[in-house]
Coordinates of C-alpha atoms in Angstrom, one line a residue:
X1140 CA 123.1 134.3 -89.6
X1141 CA 121.4 134.5 -93.1
X1142 CA 118.5 134.0 -95.1
X1143 CA 119.3 130.9 -96.9
X1144 CA 119.9 129.3 -93.1
X1145 CA 116.8 130.3 -91.8
X1146 CA 114.4 129.8 -94.3
X1147 CA 112.3 126.5 -93.7
X1148 CA 112.7 124.5 -96.7
X1149 CA 110.5 122.4 -99.2
X1150 CA 110.7 119.7 -97.6
X1151 CA 110.5 120.4 -93.8
X1152 CA 107.0 122.7 -95.1
X1153 CA 106.1 119.2 -96.6
X1154 CA 106.7 117.3 -93.3
X1155 CA 104.8 119.8 -91.2
X1156 CA 102.3 119.8 -93.5
X1157 CA 102.0 116.0 -93.3
X1158 CA 102.0 116.5 -89.4
X1159 CA 99.4 119.2 -88.8
X1160 CA 97.2 117.3 -91.6
X1161 CA 97.7 113.7 -89.1
X1162 CA 96.8 116.0 -86.0
X1163 CA 94.4 118.0 -87.7
X1164 CA 91.7 114.4 -87.9
X1165 CA 93.1 112.9 -84.9
X1166 CA 91.3 116.6 -82.9
X1167 CA 88.5 116.2 -85.5
X1168 CA 87.9 112.4 -84.4
X1169 CA 89.0 112.2 -80.7
X1170 CA 84.9 113.2 -79.7
X1171 CA 83.5 110.5 -81.7
X1172 CA 84.7 107.6 -79.5
X1173 CA 84.8 109.7 -75.8
X1174 CA 81.7 110.9 -76.0
X1175 CA 80.4 108.2 -77.5
X1176 CA 81.3 105.2 -74.2
X1177 CA 80.5 108.7 -71.2
X1178 CA 77.1 108.8 -72.5
X1179 CA 75.8 106.7 -69.4
X1180 CA 77.7 109.2 -67.1
X1181 CA 75.8 112.0 -69.6
X1182 CA 72.7 110.7 -69.2
X1183 CA 72.6 110.9 -64.9
X1184 CA 75.2 114.1 -64.1
X1185 CA 72.5 115.8 -66.2
X1186 CA 69.5 113.6 -66.0
X1187 CA 68.6 112.8 -69.5
X1188 CA 65.8 111.2 -71.3
X1189 CA 66.9 108.8 -74.1
X1190 CA 65.8 110.8 -76.8
X1191 CA 68.0 114.1 -75.4
X1192 CA 70.9 111.6 -74.6
X1193 CA 70.8 110.5 -78.3
X1194 CA 71.2 113.8 -79.8
X1195 CA 75.0 114.4 -77.5
X1196 CA 76.5 112.7 -80.2
X1197 CA 74.6 113.4 -83.2
X1198 CA 74.5 117.5 -82.9
X1199 CA 78.4 116.7 -83.4
X1200 CA 77.2 114.0 -86.1
X1201 CA 75.1 116.1 -88.7
X1202 CA 76.8 119.1 -89.1
X1203 CA 80.1 117.2 -89.6
X1204 CA 77.8 115.7 -92.2
X1205 CA 76.0 118.7 -93.7
X1206 CA 79.2 121.3 -93.6
X1207 CA 82.0 118.8 -95.2
X1208 CA 81.6 119.6 -98.7
X1209 CA 80.5 123.4 -98.0
X1210 CA 84.1 123.5 -95.5
X1211 CA 86.1 121.7 -98.9
X1212 CA 85.0 125.0 -101.5
X1213 CA 85.5 127.6 -98.6
X1214 CA 89.2 126.0 -98.7
X1215 CA 90.0 125.6 -102.9
X1216 CA 88.4 129.3 -102.7
X1217 CA 90.1 131.7 -99.7
X1218 CA 92.8 129.0 -99.3
X1219 CA 92.8 125.5 -97.3
X1220 CA 95.8 126.5 -93.9
X1221 CA 92.9 129.6 -93.3
X1222 CA 89.9 126.7 -93.3
X1223 CA 92.1 124.5 -91.3
X1224 CA 93.4 127.1 -88.7
X1225 CA 89.7 127.8 -88.5
X1226 CA 88.1 124.0 -87.7
X1227 CA 90.9 123.3 -85.1
X1228 CA 89.3 126.6 -83.3
X1229 CA 86.3 125.7 -84.0
X1230 CA 87.1 122.5 -82.2
X1231 CA 88.4 124.3 -79.1
X1232 CA 85.8 126.3 -78.7
X1233 CA 83.4 123.7 -78.9
X1234 CA 84.5 121.3 -76.3
X1235 CA 85.3 124.4 -74.2
X1236 CA 81.6 124.8 -74.6
X1237 CA 81.4 121.2 -73.5
X1238 CA 83.5 120.8 -70.7
X1239 CA 81.4 124.3 -69.3
X1240 CA 77.7 123.0 -69.6
X1241 CA 75.3 123.2 -66.9
X1242 CA 72.3 121.3 -68.4
X1243 CA 71.8 119.4 -72.0
X1244 CA 71.1 122.3 -74.3
X1245 CA 74.5 123.7 -73.9
X1246 CA 76.2 120.4 -74.2
X1247 CA 73.9 120.4 -77.6
X1248 CA 75.8 123.9 -78.7
X1249 CA 79.4 122.6 -77.4
X1250 CA 79.4 119.2 -79.3
X1251 CA 77.8 121.5 -82.6
X1252 CA 80.3 123.3 -82.4
X1253 CA 83.2 120.6 -82.3
X1254 CA 81.3 118.9 -85.4
X1255 CA 81.2 122.2 -87.1
X1256 CA 85.3 122.2 -86.6
X1257 CA 85.1 118.6 -87.7
X1258 CA 83.4 119.2 -91.0
X1259 CA 86.3 122.1 -91.9
X1260 CA 89.1 119.4 -90.8
X1261 CA 88.2 116.7 -92.6
X1262 CA 88.3 117.8 -96.1
X1263 CA 90.8 120.3 -95.9
X1264 CA 93.3 117.9 -93.9
X1265 CA 93.5 115.6 -97.3
X1266 CA 93.7 118.0 -99.6
X1267 CA 96.1 119.5 -98.5
X1268 CA 98.3 116.3 -98.4
X1269 CA 97.6 116.5 -101.8
X1270 CA 99.3 119.9 -102.7
X1271 CA 102.2 118.8 -101.4
X1272 CA 102.8 115.7 -101.8
X1273 CA 102.0 115.4 -106.2
X1274 CA 103.2 112.3 -106.8
X1275 CA 100.5 109.5 -106.0
X1276 CA 102.7 106.9 -105.3
X1277 CA 104.2 108.6 -103.0
X1278 CA 101.2 110.1 -101.7
X1279 CA 99.1 106.8 -100.9
X1280 CA 101.7 106.8 -98.1
X1281 CA 100.7 109.6 -96.6
X1282 CA 97.3 109.3 -97.3
X1283 CA 97.8 106.1 -95.0
X1284 CA 99.4 108.4 -92.3
X1285 CA 96.5 110.4 -92.1
X1286 CA 93.9 107.5 -92.0
X1287 CA 95.9 106.1 -89.5
X1288 CA 95.5 109.4 -87.2
X1289 CA 91.8 108.8 -87.4
X1290 CA 91.7 105.4 -86.6
X1291 CA 93.8 106.7 -83.5
X1292 CA 91.4 108.5 -82.7
X1293 CA 88.4 106.3 -82.3
X1294 CA 90.9 103.9 -80.4
X1295 CA 92.3 106.4 -77.4
X1296 CA 88.8 108.0 -77.2
X1297 CA 87.5 104.5 -74.1
X1298 CA 90.5 104.8 -72.8
X1299 CA 90.7 108.2 -72.4
X1300 CA 87.7 108.4 -71.6
X1301 CA 87.6 105.8 -69.0
X1302 CA 90.6 106.6 -67.1
X1303 CA 88.7 110.0 -66.7
X1304 CA 85.5 108.8 -65.3
X1305 CA 86.9 106.5 -63.0
X1306 CA 88.3 109.4 -61.5
X1307 CA 86.7 112.4 -62.6
X1308 CA 83.0 114.1 -63.8
X1309 CA 82.0 112.8 -66.9
X1310 CA 82.7 117.3 -68.5
X1311 CA 86.7 116.5 -68.2
X1312 CA 87.1 114.3 -71.7
X1313 CA 86.3 117.1 -73.1
X1314 CA 89.8 118.7 -72.1
X1315 CA 92.7 117.0 -74.0
X1316 CA 90.9 118.6 -77.7
X1317 CA 91.3 121.9 -76.4
X1318 CA 95.5 122.3 -75.8
X1319 CA 95.5 120.3 -79.0
X1320 CA 93.6 122.1 -80.9
X1321 CA 95.3 125.2 -80.0
X1322 CA 99.2 123.9 -79.9
X1323 CA 97.9 122.7 -83.9
X1324 CA 96.9 125.7 -84.7
X1325 CA 100.2 127.8 -83.2
X1326 CA 102.3 125.3 -84.9
X1327 CA 100.2 125.9 -88.3
X1328 CA 100.4 129.3 -88.7
X1329 CA 104.3 129.5 -89.3
X1330 CA 105.2 126.1 -90.9
X1331 CA 101.7 125.2 -92.3
X1332 CA 102.1 126.1 -96.3
X1333 CA 99.0 127.5 -97.9
X1334 CA 96.9 126.6 -101.1
X1335 CA 94.3 126.3 -102.9
X1336 CA 92.2 125.2 -106.1
X1337 CA 92.7 127.3 -109.0
X1338 CA 91.1 128.0 -112.3
X1339 CA 88.6 130.4 -110.9
X1340 CA 87.0 128.2 -108.6
X1341 CA 84.0 130.3 -106.0
X1342 CA 81.6 129.9 -103.6
X1343 CA 78.4 128.0 -104.7
X1344 CA 75.7 129.6 -102.5
X1345 CA 72.5 127.7 -103.9
X1346 CA 74.3 124.1 -103.8
X1347 CA 76.0 124.8 -100.2
X1348 CA 72.6 125.9 -98.8
X1349 CA 70.6 122.7 -100.3
X1350 CA 73.3 120.3 -99.8
X1351 CA 73.5 121.6 -95.7
X1352 CA 69.2 121.3 -95.6
X1353 CA 69.0 117.7 -97.4
X1354 CA 72.1 116.1 -95.3
X1355 CA 70.8 118.0 -91.7
X1356 CA 66.6 116.7 -93.2
X1357 CA 67.4 113.3 -93.6
X1358 CA 69.7 112.0 -91.3
X1359 CA 67.2 114.0 -88.7
X1360 CA 64.2 112.1 -89.7
X1361 CA 65.7 108.8 -89.5
X1362 CA 67.5 109.2 -86.2
X1363 CA 63.6 110.9 -85.0
X1364 CA 62.5 107.6 -87.3
X1365 CA 64.2 105.8 -85.3
X1366 CA 63.9 106.6 -81.9
X1367 CA 59.6 107.9 -82.6
X1368 CA 57.9 106.2 -85.0
X1369 CA 58.2 107.1 -89.4
X1370 CA 55.0 107.6 -89.3
X1371 CA 55.1 110.6 -87.0
X1372 CA 54.3 113.9 -89.0
X1373 CA 57.7 115.9 -88.0
X1374 CA 59.0 112.9 -89.3
X1375 CA 57.7 112.8 -92.1
X1376 CA 57.6 116.4 -93.0
X1377 CA 61.8 116.0 -92.4
X1378 CA 62.4 112.9 -95.0
X1379 CA 59.8 115.0 -97.5
X1380 CA 62.4 118.1 -97.1
X1381 CA 65.1 116.0 -97.7
X1382 CA 64.1 114.6 -101.0
X1383 CA 63.2 118.2 -101.6
X1384 CA 66.5 119.9 -100.9
X1385 CA 68.1 116.4 -102.7
X1386 CA 66.4 117.3 -105.8
X1387 CA 67.1 121.4 -105.5
X1388 CA 70.9 120.3 -104.8
X1389 CA 71.4 118.5 -108.1
X1390 CA 69.7 120.7 -110.2
X1391 CA 71.9 123.6 -108.6
X1392 CA 74.7 122.5 -109.2
X1393 CA 73.8 120.9 -112.9
X1394 CA 73.4 124.6 -114.0
X1395 CA 76.3 126.1 -111.5
X1396 CA 79.1 127.0 -113.5
X1397 CA 81.1 126.5 -110.3
X1398 CA 79.5 123.6 -108.5
X1399 CA 80.5 122.7 -104.8
X1400 CA 80.0 119.1 -105.7
X1401 CA 81.4 119.0 -109.7
X1402 CA 77.9 115.4 -110.7
X1403 CA 80.6 114.9 -113.9
X1404 CA 82.5 113.2 -111.0
X1405 CA 80.0 110.1 -110.6
X1406 CA 81.6 109.6 -113.7
X1407 CA 84.7 108.4 -111.4
X1408 CA 83.6 104.6 -111.2
X1409 CA 86.4 104.8 -109.1
X1410 CA 84.9 107.0 -107.1
X1411 CA 81.7 106.3 -107.7
X1412 CA 82.7 103.1 -105.5
X1413 CA 84.2 104.8 -103.8
X1414 CA 81.4 107.2 -102.6
X1415 CA 79.2 104.0 -102.0
X1416 CA 82.1 102.2 -100.0
X1417 CA 82.4 104.8 -97.5
X1418 CA 78.6 105.7 -97.5
X1419 CA 77.9 101.6 -96.4
X1420 CA 80.8 100.4 -94.7
X1421 CA 80.7 103.4 -92.2
X1422 CA 76.8 103.2 -91.8
X1423 CA 77.5 99.0 -90.8
X1424 CA 80.4 99.9 -88.6
X1425 CA 79.5 102.9 -86.4
X1426 CA 76.1 100.8 -86.1
X1427 CA 77.4 98.4 -85.3
X1428 CA 79.7 100.1 -82.2
X1429 CA 76.8 102.0 -81.1
X1430 CA 75.6 97.9 -80.4
X1431 CA 78.1 96.5 -79.5
X1432 CA 78.9 98.8 -77.0
X1433 CA 75.3 98.5 -75.5
X1434 CA 76.3 94.7 -75.2
X1435 CA 79.4 94.9 -72.7
X1436 CA 77.7 97.7 -70.5
X1437 CA 74.3 96.1 -70.4
X1438 CA 74.8 92.4 -70.8
X1439 CA 78.0 91.9 -69.9
X1440 CA 78.5 94.5 -67.2
X1441 CA 81.6 96.3 -68.3
X1442 CA 82.9 99.4 -66.4
X1443 CA 83.8 102.1 -69.2
X1444 CA 87.2 101.0 -68.8
X1445 CA 86.9 97.6 -69.4
X1446 CA 84.6 98.1 -72.9
X1447 CA 86.8 100.9 -74.1
X1448 CA 90.6 98.3 -74.1
X1449 CA 88.2 95.6 -75.2
X1450 CA 86.8 98.1 -78.1
X1451 CA 90.6 99.8 -78.3
X1452 CA 91.1 95.9 -80.2
X1453 CA 89.9 97.5 -83.7
X1454 CA 91.0 100.4 -84.6
X1455 CA 94.8 99.3 -83.0
X1456 CA 94.4 96.0 -85.4
X1457 CA 93.0 98.5 -88.4
X1458 CA 96.3 100.7 -87.9
X1459 CA 98.7 97.2 -87.7
X1460 CA 97.2 96.0 -90.8
X1461 CA 96.2 99.7 -92.1
X1462 CA 100.0 101.0 -92.4
X1463 CA 101.8 98.9 -95.0
X1464 CA 98.2 99.2 -97.1
X1465 CA 99.6 102.5 -98.5
X1466 CA 102.3 101.3 -100.0
X1467 CA 101.2 98.4 -101.5
X1468 CA 98.5 100.3 -103.4
X1469 CA 100.6 100.1 -106.8
X1470 CA 101.2 97.1 -105.9
X1471 CA 97.9 95.3 -105.1
X1472 CA 94.9 95.9 -107.6
X1473 CA 93.0 98.5 -105.0
X1474 CA 89.1 96.4 -105.7
X1475 CA 90.9 93.5 -104.7
X1476 CA 92.6 95.2 -101.3
X1477 CA 88.8 96.7 -100.2
X1478 CA 87.1 93.7 -101.4
X1479 CA 89.1 91.5 -98.6
X1480 CA 88.8 94.1 -96.1
X1481 CA 85.4 94.4 -96.6
X1482 CA 85.0 89.9 -96.6
X1483 CA 87.0 90.2 -93.1
X1484 CA 84.6 92.5 -91.7
X1485 CA 81.1 91.0 -92.9
X1486 CA 83.2 87.6 -91.9
X1487 CA 83.7 88.9 -88.7
X1488 CA 80.5 90.2 -87.8
X1489 CA 79.0 86.9 -88.6
X1490 CA 80.7 85.3 -86.6
X1491 CA 80.0 87.6 -84.0
X1492 CA 76.0 86.3 -83.8
X1493 CA 77.0 83.6 -81.7
X1494 CA 77.9 85.6 -78.5
X1495 CA 76.2 85.3 -75.1
X1496 CA 76.3 87.0 -71.5
X1497 CA 79.1 84.3 -70.7
X1498 CA 81.6 84.6 -74.2
X1499 CA 85.3 85.1 -72.5
X1500 CA 87.6 88.3 -73.3
X1501 CA 89.6 85.7 -75.6
X1502 CA 86.7 84.9 -77.8
X1503 CA 85.1 88.0 -78.8
X1504 CA 89.1 89.2 -78.9
X1505 CA 89.9 86.9 -82.1
X1506 CA 86.6 88.4 -84.3
X1507 CA 87.8 92.3 -83.0
X1508 CA 91.0 92.6 -84.3
X1509 CA 89.7 90.2 -87.8
X1510 CA 86.9 93.2 -87.8
X1511 CA 90.4 96.5 -87.3
X1512 CA 92.1 94.6 -89.5
X1513 CA 89.3 94.2 -92.3
X1514 CA 89.3 98.1 -91.8
X1515 CA 93.0 98.5 -92.3
X1516 CA 92.8 97.3 -95.6
X1517 CA 90.0 99.1 -96.5
X1518 CA 90.4 103.1 -94.6
X1519 CA 93.6 103.8 -96.6
X1520 CA 92.9 102.5 -100.4
X1521 CA 89.5 104.2 -99.9
X1522 CA 90.4 107.4 -99.4
X1523 CA 93.4 107.1 -101.5
X1524 CA 91.3 106.2 -104.9
X1525 CA 88.5 108.6 -104.0
X1526 CA 91.3 111.0 -104.3
X1527 CA 93.2 110.1 -107.7
X1528 CA 90.2 109.0 -109.4
X1529 CA 89.9 112.9 -110.0
X1530 CA 92.0 115.6 -111.7
X1531 CA 94.4 116.9 -109.3
X1532 CA 92.6 120.5 -109.2
X1533 CA 89.5 118.7 -107.2
X1534 CA 91.4 116.9 -104.6
X1535 CA 89.6 119.3 -102.7
X1536 CA 85.9 118.5 -104.0
X1537 CA 86.5 115.1 -103.6
X1538 CA 87.9 114.4 -100.6
X1539 CA 85.2 116.7 -99.0
X1540 CA 82.2 114.3 -101.5
X1541 CA 84.0 111.1 -100.2
X1542 CA 83.8 112.1 -96.3
X1543 CA 80.3 113.7 -96.2
X1544 CA 79.6 109.9 -97.9
X1545 CA 81.3 108.8 -94.5
X1546 CA 80.0 110.9 -92.2
X1547 CA 76.0 110.6 -93.5
X1548 CA 77.0 106.7 -93.1
X1549 CA 78.4 107.4 -89.5
X1550 CA 75.0 109.0 -88.1
X1551 CA 72.9 106.8 -90.3
X1552 CA 74.2 103.6 -88.5
X1553 CA 73.2 104.3 -84.9
X1554 CA 69.9 105.3 -85.7
X1555 CA 69.1 103.0 -88.4
X1556 CA 70.9 99.2 -86.3
X1557 CA 69.9 101.5 -83.1
X1558 CA 66.0 101.7 -83.8
X1559 CA 66.6 98.1 -85.4
X1560 CA 68.0 96.5 -81.6
X1561 CA 65.6 98.1 -80.3
X1562 CA 62.8 96.5 -82.4
X1563 CA 63.9 93.2 -82.4
X1564 CA 64.7 92.9 -78.4
X1565 CA 61.2 95.0 -77.6
X1566 CA 59.6 92.2 -79.7
X1567 CA 61.3 89.3 -77.9
X1568 CA 61.1 90.5 -73.6
X1569 CA 57.4 89.3 -73.4
X1570 CA 59.4 85.8 -74.4
X1571 CA 62.1 85.5 -72.2
X1572 CA 60.1 87.4 -68.9
X1573 CA 58.0 84.9 -69.3
X1574 CA 60.8 82.1 -69.4
X1575 CA 62.2 83.8 -66.2
X1576 CA 59.1 82.6 -64.5
X1577 CA 58.2 87.1 -64.5
X1578 CA 54.6 87.0 -66.1
X1579 CA 51.0 89.3 -65.3
X1580 CA 50.9 92.6 -64.4
X1581 CA 55.1 93.2 -63.9
X1582 CA 55.5 91.8 -66.7
X1583 CA 52.9 94.2 -69.0
X1584 CA 54.2 97.0 -67.4
X1585 CA 57.7 95.8 -67.9
X1586 CA 57.3 96.2 -71.6
X1587 CA 55.3 98.6 -72.0
X1588 CA 58.5 101.1 -69.8
X1589 CA 60.2 99.0 -72.5
X1590 CA 58.6 100.2 -75.5
X1591 CA 58.2 104.4 -74.4
X1592 CA 60.9 104.8 -72.9
X1593 CA 64.1 101.9 -73.8
X1594 CA 65.5 99.0 -72.5
X1595 CA 67.5 100.8 -70.2
X1596 CA 64.5 102.5 -69.1
X1597 CA 63.5 99.5 -67.1
X1598 CA 66.8 99.3 -64.9
X1599 CA 65.4 102.3 -63.5
X1600 CA 62.7 100.5 -62.3
X1601 CA 62.2 98.6 -58.7
X1602 CA 61.9 95.0 -59.7
X1603 CA 61.8 93.8 -55.8
X1604 CA 62.5 90.0 -55.9
X1605 CA 62.2 89.9 -59.7
X1606 CA 65.3 91.6 -60.2
X1607 CA 67.8 89.3 -61.8
X1608 CA 65.1 87.6 -63.6
X1609 CA 64.3 90.9 -65.0
X1610 CA 67.6 91.7 -66.0
X1611 CA 68.6 88.2 -67.3
X1612 CA 65.8 88.5 -69.7
X1613 CA 67.2 92.3 -70.7
X1614 CA 70.4 90.6 -71.5
X1615 CA 69.0 88.0 -74.2
X1616 CA 66.7 90.1 -75.6
X1617 CA 69.7 93.0 -76.1
X1618 CA 71.2 90.0 -77.1
X1619 CA 68.2 88.8 -80.7
X1620 CA 68.7 92.2 -80.7
X1621 CA 72.1 92.7 -81.5
X1622 CA 72.5 89.6 -83.3
X1623 CA 70.1 90.9 -85.9
X1624 CA 72.3 94.1 -86.1
X1625 CA 75.1 92.1 -86.7
X1626 CA 73.2 90.5 -89.9
X1627 CA 72.6 93.7 -91.4
X1628 CA 76.0 95.4 -90.8
X1629 CA 77.5 91.8 -91.9
X1630 CA 75.0 91.9 -94.9
X1631 CA 76.2 96.1 -95.4
X1632 CA 80.4 95.1 -95.9
X1633 CA 78.7 91.8 -98.7
X1634 CA 76.8 94.7 -99.9
X1635 CA 79.8 97.3 -100.5
X1636 CA 82.2 94.3 -101.0
X1637 CA 80.2 93.7 -104.6
X1638 CA 80.5 97.9 -105.7
X1639 CA 83.8 98.1 -104.7
X1640 CA 84.3 94.5 -107.3
X1641 CA 81.3 95.7 -109.9
X1642 CA 82.9 99.4 -109.6
X1643 CA 86.6 99.3 -109.1
X1644 CA 87.3 97.5 -112.5
X1645 CA 90.9 98.6 -113.8
X1646 CA 89.9 100.2 -117.8
X1647 CA 90.3 98.4 -121.3
X1648 CA 91.6 101.7 -122.8
X1649 CA 93.9 102.9 -119.7
X1650 CA 96.0 104.6 -121.8
X1651 CA 93.4 106.5 -123.5
X1652 CA 91.7 107.0 -120.7
X1653 CA 95.0 108.8 -119.1
X1654 CA 95.7 110.6 -121.7
X1655 CA 92.2 112.3 -121.6
X1656 CA 92.9 113.1 -118.3
X1657 CA 96.0 114.9 -119.2
X1658 CA 94.5 116.7 -121.7
X1659 CA 92.3 118.0 -119.0
X1660 CA 95.3 118.4 -116.5
X1661 CA 97.5 120.6 -119.1
X1662 CA 93.9 122.5 -120.1
X1663 CA 93.6 123.8 -116.3
X1664 CA 97.0 124.9 -115.3
X1665 CA 97.7 121.3 -114.0
X1666 CA 100.1 119.0 -116.4
X1667 CA 102.2 116.7 -114.0
X1668 CA 99.2 115.3 -112.0
X1669 CA 96.3 113.9 -113.4
X1670 CA 97.2 111.1 -115.2
X1671 CA 99.4 109.3 -112.7
X1672 CA 95.8 109.7 -110.9
X1673 CA 94.0 108.1 -112.6
X1674 CA 96.8 105.2 -113.0
X1675 CA 96.9 105.0 -109.2
X1676 CA 92.4 105.0 -109.2
X1677 CA 92.9 102.3 -112.0
X1678 CA 89.3 102.7 -113.0
X1679 CA 88.8 106.3 -113.0
X1680 CA 87.1 107.2 -116.5
X1681 CA 87.1 111.0 -118.6
X1682 CA 85.1 113.4 -116.6
X1683 CA 84.2 114.9 -119.8
X1684 CA 84.6 119.0 -121.0
X1685 CA 84.9 121.4 -117.9
X1686 CA 82.6 124.1 -117.7
X1687 CA 83.8 127.5 -118.8

């Protein structure tokens, strides 16, 4: 057998790259929903407080949001294949630590390590696809596959967790990530084609440090402010540090010869629009999933598997709707596709404001399906437009920044909407207790317990003969809080739709725009990509002269 027959053909390498990218994003997103639906079991097993439990999910999301852009730069400089492999290793190692956790602190450490791995995987997987498929028309289809793999991870997570929790300990929810990551590492080693950014990009340490501090401090401040009080000294200090670090980041990037995030990309209306849409949409949607899981568990008293099966409707519908979205992107203007999707999301959220304790599965199902369809119409074009809105050699930076905005929104969602839900529910609890016939000292004690430890803390009280009345009042209070959150999430989706309509407009001088971008690409040794990218984005503006 000669070398010609044993060599791996370019088409085979491209297929392997796309498969590995989809598997990578699946591994990155799998812990999000598996852990989310397992939190009650974790709390019972490790005897944690509500505040400690909230940091199980946040320990994963924070490093993911803080280090995504840094990981994108490392991939551009040292090779995306190396960062991809490192991300898979961190995900496997983090899952192993969490699997063996004997206390909440060890679980936090495992979650943080897995979050760091996910931060490495998200920008590199998109950049690998962009490098393997330079033609934007064909690339849209494969970015659609990437987005569907992300949604598939969100879809199967609750079901996997439900099956495991019905039979085994909570810690086994981490088992699947380990072989998936290790197998992907082994397969990628010989098959995956490495790539890196040309033109001598280098590490931007001031930008990386200030960005990580800014994201971590701001998200920490919002999370702790929602759980405690925004007037607490630690919250004020964190928010102040975050603002100072954000200003320092902007100054550092303007002065850097090789910025981690070239602020000139925001001159592209398409990139700015997708960044805003990603931030706002995921703030509302991830917060919504958090609130809806409480509704299924505390109001409808469903088990983990039953709740997971209901939540499964959203990502499954998104996969079905999103599959053709990548192929339609160059036929239907992306701003209309994204805007219609966001309007469907807003409409379904508003339609859920009339849910109550006895709402049937069928009545909930159609609302969740509409929500999923809207999400499918948004995810693929939003991601593809962000990558196509900048010159080809900045694809890694664009994908990292878009994912960073998405993850910051995802981190803030449960904190913001969770705070709104708790505040509204506790405020309405005295009235519902009175309506249920629970008054006097007992009602005062219940309300004080709810203010101190949340509504879940009331369930641990000795309620005696009034238990059913109290649980009914708790359910009604939670519904009040949920309705407020649904309205806020719907408003956020409408704001995102306005951003898409206003900013994702095709420029009047499309020809000159494409010519300018082609000249920019030619100047930097990539003559075939930028004109196509400008055409794909439909809104990209020239980014101005590059730094020498």
